[in-house]
PDB file of C-alpha atoms in Angstrom:
ATOM      1  CA  MET X   1      39.158  91.422  67.809  1.00 59.00           C
ATOM      2  CA  ALA X   2      41.575  89.859  70.251  1.00 65.00           C
ATOM      3  CA  LYS X   3      43.123  91.865  73.004  1.00 72.00           C
ATOM      4  CA  PHE X   4      46.919  91.739  73.406  1.00 68.00           C
ATOM      5  CA  THR X   5      48.314  91.986  76.949  1.00 68.00           C
ATOM      6  CA  LYS X   6      51.876  92.284  78.162  1.00 66.00           C
ATOM      7  CA  LYS X   7      53.185  89.623  80.459  1.00 64.00           C
ATOM      8  CA  ARG X   8      54.555  91.534  83.412  1.00 64.00           C
ATOM      9  CA  GLY X   9      56.908  90.295  86.082  1.00 60.00           C
ATOM     10  CA  LYS X  10      58.123  87.205  84.273  1.00 65.00           C
ATOM     11  CA  SER X  11      61.289  88.672  82.729  1.00 68.00           C
ATOM     12  CA  LYS X  12      63.931  90.662  84.581  1.00 73.00           C
ATOM     13  CA  PRO X  13      65.870  93.476  82.942  1.00 72.00           C
ATOM     14  CA  ALA X  14      69.526  92.673  82.204  1.00 76.00           C
ATOM     15  CA  ILE X  15      72.195  94.233  84.423  1.00 78.00           C
ATOM     16  CA  SER X  16      74.356  96.630  82.507  1.00 80.00           C
ATOM     17  CA  THR X  17      78.002  95.588  82.648  1.00 81.00           C
ATOM     18  CA  ALA X  18      79.304  98.650  80.844  1.00 83.00           C
ATOM     19  CA  SER X  19      80.539 100.316  84.053  1.00 86.00           C
ATOM     20  CA  LEU X  20      82.207  97.224  85.581  1.00 88.00           C
ATOM     21  CA  PRO X  21      85.700  97.918  84.115  1.00 90.00           C
ATOM     22  CA  ASP X  22      85.547 101.450  85.503  1.00 90.00           C
ATOM     23  CA  ILE X  23      84.671 100.156  88.956  1.00 91.00           C
ATOM     24  CA  ILE X  24      87.419  97.539  88.858  1.00 92.00           C
ATOM     25  CA  PHE X  25      90.055 100.074  87.846  1.00 92.00           C
ATOM     26  CA  MET X  26      88.907 102.483  90.554  1.00 93.00           C
ATOM     27  CA  LEU X  27      89.279  99.724  93.166  1.00 93.00           C
ATOM     28  CA  LEU X  28      92.666  98.745  91.798  1.00 93.00           C
ATOM     29  CA  PHE X  29      93.840 102.356  91.885  1.00 91.00           C
ATOM     30  CA  PHE X  30      92.514 102.793  95.441  1.00 90.00           C
ATOM     31  CA  PHE X  31      94.367  99.755  96.780  1.00 89.00           C
ATOM     32  CA  MET X  32      97.555 100.731  94.969  1.00 88.00           C
ATOM     33  CA  MET X  33      97.451 104.136  96.646  1.00 87.00           C
ATOM     34  CA  VAL X  34      96.697 103.023 100.206  1.00 85.00           C
ATOM     35  CA  THR X  35      98.987  99.992 100.368  1.00 82.00           C
ATOM     36  CA  VAL X  36     102.189 100.626 102.271  1.00 73.00           C
ATOM     37  CA  LEU X  37     105.089  98.546 101.098  1.00 69.00           C
ATOM     38  CA  ARG X  38     107.708  97.389 103.544  1.00 63.00           C
ATOM     39  CA  ASP X  39     110.664  99.703 103.123  1.00 64.00           C
ATOM     40  CA  SER X  40     113.383  97.492 104.573  1.00 69.00           C
ATOM     41  CA  ASP X  41     114.443  93.884 104.325  1.00 80.00           C
ATOM     42  CA  LEU X  42     115.388  92.265 107.599  1.00 87.00           C
ATOM     43  CA  LYS X  43     119.015  91.144 107.530  1.00 90.00           C
ATOM     44  CA  LEU X  44     119.084  90.151 111.201  1.00 92.00           C
ATOM     45  CA  GLN X  45     117.470  87.333 113.144  1.00 91.00           C
ATOM     46  CA  VAL X  46     115.085  89.078 115.523  1.00 92.00           C
ATOM     47  CA  ASN X  47     112.866  86.929 117.713  1.00 91.00           C
ATOM     48  CA  THR X  48     111.324  89.474 120.043  1.00 90.00           C
ATOM     49  CA  PRO X  49     110.499  88.405 123.601  1.00 89.00           C
ATOM     50  CA  GLU X  50     106.886  87.801 124.551  1.00 90.00           C
ATOM     51  CA  ALA X  51     104.850  89.919 126.939  1.00 88.00           C
ATOM     52  CA  THR X  52     101.296  90.077 128.270  1.00 87.00           C
ATOM     53  CA  GLU X  53     100.849  93.852 128.724  1.00 86.00           C
ATOM     54  CA  LEU X  54     101.258  95.403 125.271  1.00 87.00           C
ATOM     55  CA  THR X  55     100.379  98.811 123.858  1.00 88.00           C
ATOM     56  CA  LYS X  56      99.927  99.301 120.125  1.00 87.00           C
ATOM     57  CA  LEU X  57     101.691 102.244 118.477  1.00 84.00           C
ATOM     58  CA  GLU X  58      99.237 104.729 116.985  1.00 83.00           C
ATOM     59  CA  GLU X  59     100.990 106.340 114.017  1.00 87.00           C
ATOM     60  CA  LYS X  60     103.508 103.975 112.466  1.00 85.00           C
ATOM     61  CA  SER X  61     104.835 106.719 110.189  1.00 86.00           C
ATOM     62  CA  LEU X  62     106.265 108.384 113.325  1.00 91.00           C
ATOM     63  CA  VAL X  63     108.252 105.294 114.356  1.00 92.00           C
ATOM     64  CA  ASN X  64     111.947 104.611 113.742  1.00 91.00           C
ATOM     65  CA  TYR X  65     112.625 100.882 113.847  1.00 93.00           C
ATOM     66  CA  ILE X  66     116.026  99.843 115.157  1.00 95.00           C
ATOM     67  CA  TYR X  67     116.715  96.112 114.890  1.00 96.00           C
ATOM     68  CA  VAL X  68     119.308  94.383 117.072  1.00 96.00           C
ATOM     69  CA  GLY X  69     120.232  90.754 116.512  1.00 96.00           C
ATOM     70  CA  LYS X  70     122.598  88.306 114.880  1.00 95.00           C
ATOM     71  CA  PRO X  71     122.884  88.394 111.068  1.00 95.00           C
ATOM     72  CA  THR X  72     120.891  85.804 109.136  1.00 94.00           C
ATOM     73  CA  LYS X  73     122.788  82.905 107.571  1.00 93.00           C
ATOM     74  CA  GLN X  74     122.782  84.754 104.263  1.00 92.00           C
ATOM     75  CA  TYR X  75     124.782  87.665 105.774  1.00 92.00           C
ATOM     76  CA  GLN X  76     126.938  85.827 108.349  1.00 92.00           C
ATOM     77  CA  GLN X  77     129.937  85.538 106.016  1.00 93.00           C
ATOM     78  CA  VAL X  78     129.965  89.304 105.516  1.00 93.00           C
ATOM     79  CA  TYR X  79     129.051  90.518 109.035  1.00 93.00           C
ATOM     80  CA  GLY X  80     130.003  87.573 111.267  1.00 93.00           C
ATOM     81  CA  THR X  81     127.838  86.019 113.954  1.00 92.00           C
ATOM     82  CA  SER X  82     128.023  88.668 116.676  1.00 94.00           C
ATOM     83  CA  PRO X  83     124.961  90.880 117.299  1.00 95.00           C
ATOM     84  CA  ARG X  84     124.580  93.851 114.953  1.00 95.00           C
ATOM     85  CA  ILE X  85     122.314  96.876 114.526  1.00 96.00           C
ATOM     86  CA  GLN X  86     120.129  97.389 111.475  1.00 95.00           C
ATOM     87  CA  LEU X  87     118.882 100.895 110.676  1.00 95.00           C
ATOM     88  CA  GLY X  88     116.425 100.921 107.801  1.00 88.00           C
ATOM     89  CA  ASP X  89     117.864  98.671 105.109  1.00 87.00           C
ATOM     90  CA  LYS X  90     121.520  98.706 106.229  1.00 92.00           C
ATOM     91  CA  ILE X  91     123.477  96.978 108.941  1.00 93.00           C
ATOM     92  CA  SER X  92     125.093  99.867 110.784  1.00 95.00           C
ATOM     93  CA  THR X  93     126.992 100.840 113.906  1.00 95.00           C
ATOM     94  CA  VAL X  94     125.888 102.761 116.969  1.00 96.00           C
ATOM     95  CA  GLU X  95     127.602 105.845 115.534  1.00 96.00           C
ATOM     96  CA  ASP X  96     125.163 105.896 112.583  1.00 96.00           C
ATOM     97  CA  ILE X  97     122.074 106.326 114.787  1.00 96.00           C
ATOM     98  CA  PRO X  98     122.026 110.194 114.924  1.00 96.00           C
ATOM     99  CA  LEU X  99     122.148 110.457 111.117  1.00 96.00           C
ATOM    100  CA  PHE X 100     119.410 107.809 110.784  1.00 95.00           C
ATOM    101  CA  LEU X 101     117.196 109.751 113.213  1.00 95.00           C
ATOM    102  CA  GLU X 102     117.812 113.035 111.411  1.00 95.00           C
ATOM    103  CA  GLN X 103     117.015 111.545 107.996  1.00 94.00           C
ATOM    104  CA  HIS X 104     113.668 110.314 109.328  1.00 92.00           C
ATOM    105  CA  LYS X 105     112.948 113.606 111.070  1.00 94.00           C
ATOM    106  CA  VAL X 106     113.371 115.789 107.963  1.00 93.00           C
ATOM    107  CA  LYS X 107     110.762 113.738 106.084  1.00 91.00           C
ATOM    108  CA  LEU X 108     108.054 114.704 108.598  1.00 91.00           C
ATOM    109  CA  PRO X 109     106.188 117.973 109.100  1.00 92.00           C
ATOM    110  CA  GLU X 110     107.464 120.218 111.884  1.00 93.00           C
ATOM    111  CA  ALA X 111     104.342 119.660 114.016  1.00 92.00           C
ATOM    112  CA  LYS X 112     104.828 115.876 114.146  1.00 92.00           C
ATOM    113  CA  ARG X 113     108.557 115.790 114.879  1.00 92.00           C
ATOM    114  CA  SER X 114     108.110 115.911 118.650  1.00 91.00           C
ATOM    115  CA  ARG X 115     106.024 112.709 118.540  1.00 92.00           C
ATOM    116  CA  ILE X 116     108.658 110.510 116.873  1.00 94.00           C
ATOM    117  CA  THR X 117     109.245 107.228 118.713  1.00 94.00           C
ATOM    118  CA  SER X 118     112.175 104.862 118.344  1.00 95.00           C
ATOM    119  CA  SER X 119     111.112 101.238 118.544  1.00 94.00           C
ATOM    120  CA  LEU X 120     113.796  98.746 119.497  1.00 95.00           C
ATOM    121  CA  ARG X 121     113.203  95.299 118.049  1.00 94.00           C
ATOM    122  CA  VAL X 122     115.756  93.292 119.948  1.00 95.00           C
ATOM    123  CA  ASP X 123     116.359  89.553 119.688  1.00 95.00           C
ATOM    124  CA  GLY X 124     115.757  87.756 122.982  1.00 92.00           C
ATOM    125  CA  GLU X 125     119.219  86.145 122.864  1.00 92.00           C
ATOM    126  CA  VAL X 126     121.149  89.442 122.549  1.00 93.00           C
ATOM    127  CA  THR X 127     123.057  90.691 125.589  1.00 92.00           C
ATOM    128  CA  MET X 128     122.133  94.046 127.074  1.00 93.00           C
ATOM    129  CA  GLY X 129     125.529  95.626 126.272  1.00 94.00           C
ATOM    130  CA  ILE X 130     124.674  96.518 122.678  1.00 95.00           C
ATOM    131  CA  VAL X 131     121.135  97.532 123.711  1.00 95.00           C
ATOM    132  CA  GLN X 132     122.552  99.884 126.353  1.00 96.00           C
ATOM    133  CA  ASP X 133     124.881 101.405 123.735  1.00 96.00           C
ATOM    134  CA  VAL X 134     121.885 102.041 121.446  1.00 96.00           C
ATOM    135  CA  LYS X 135     119.872 103.595 124.290  1.00 96.00           C
ATOM    136  CA  THR X 136     122.799 105.845 125.252  1.00 96.00           C
ATOM    137  CA  LYS X 137     123.211 107.045 121.664  1.00 96.00           C
ATOM    138  CA  LEU X 138     119.452 107.693 121.416  1.00 96.00           C
ATOM    139  CA  ARG X 139     119.581 109.748 124.607  1.00 96.00           C
ATOM    140  CA  LYS X 140     122.568 111.763 123.327  1.00 96.00           C
ATOM    141  CA  SER X 141     120.649 112.374 120.080  1.00 95.00           C
ATOM    142  CA  ASN X 142     117.732 113.762 122.133  1.00 94.00           C
ATOM    143  CA  GLN X 143     115.456 110.885 121.100  1.00 94.00           C
ATOM    144  CA  LEU X 144     113.790 110.221 124.437  1.00 93.00           C
ATOM    145  CA  LYS X 145     110.671 108.347 123.304  1.00 94.00           C
ATOM    146  CA  VAL X 146     111.819 104.737 123.136  1.00 94.00           C
ATOM    147  CA  ASN X 147     109.740 101.585 123.105  1.00 93.00           C
ATOM    148  CA  TYR X 148     110.593  97.904 123.076  1.00 92.00           C
ATOM    149  CA  SER X 149     108.772  95.682 120.595  1.00 91.00           C
ATOM    150  CA  ALA X 150     107.452  92.384 121.896  1.00 91.00           C
ATOM    151  CA  GLY X 151     105.234  89.576 120.726  1.00 88.00           C
ATOM    152  CA  LYS X 152     101.981  88.702 122.445  1.00 87.00           C
ATOM    153  CA  ARG X 153     102.285  85.931 124.997  1.00 83.00           C
ATOM    154  CA  SER X 154      99.338  83.618 125.290  1.00 76.00           C
ATOM    155  CA  GLU X 155      98.285  83.501 128.917  1.00 67.00           C
ATOM    156  CA  GLU X 156      98.321  79.977 130.244  1.00 59.00           C
ATOM    157  CA  LEU X 157      96.046  78.856 133.031  1.00 45.00           C
ATOM    158  CA  ASN X 158      97.833  77.021 135.848  1.00 47.00           C
TER     159      ASN X 158
END
């Protein structure tokens, strides 16, 4: 009588693909939940100045962005070519700043409200008159944490 033996090690078991759709949908759901969409479209030309000593803001949810610059070509017929202020998604005036700050403040928990920072993204070609008006209105609104946004300057060796 002949002896039958199993051939071991020559065939590999197939990988089960039954759980792959579940994994893909979990990843899709995860990335949909953690992705933050930009909440405002920039209607102004803002080319921030460059600097070498920069500090990164920690919690971006605690930052109010105030843009100052000339309207883009798309909006120049409506708003002209003089420098304007953009708060959120709207081109506004200096008088609208307190309401903008308050609307952002009420969305946050009470414990985080004292850490709100206003970040000024100012075009390098804008005169300081409009920037000073914004800073004065921020001070009158008791928003004393102000930062200027800048791009990173590459250090050149001379």
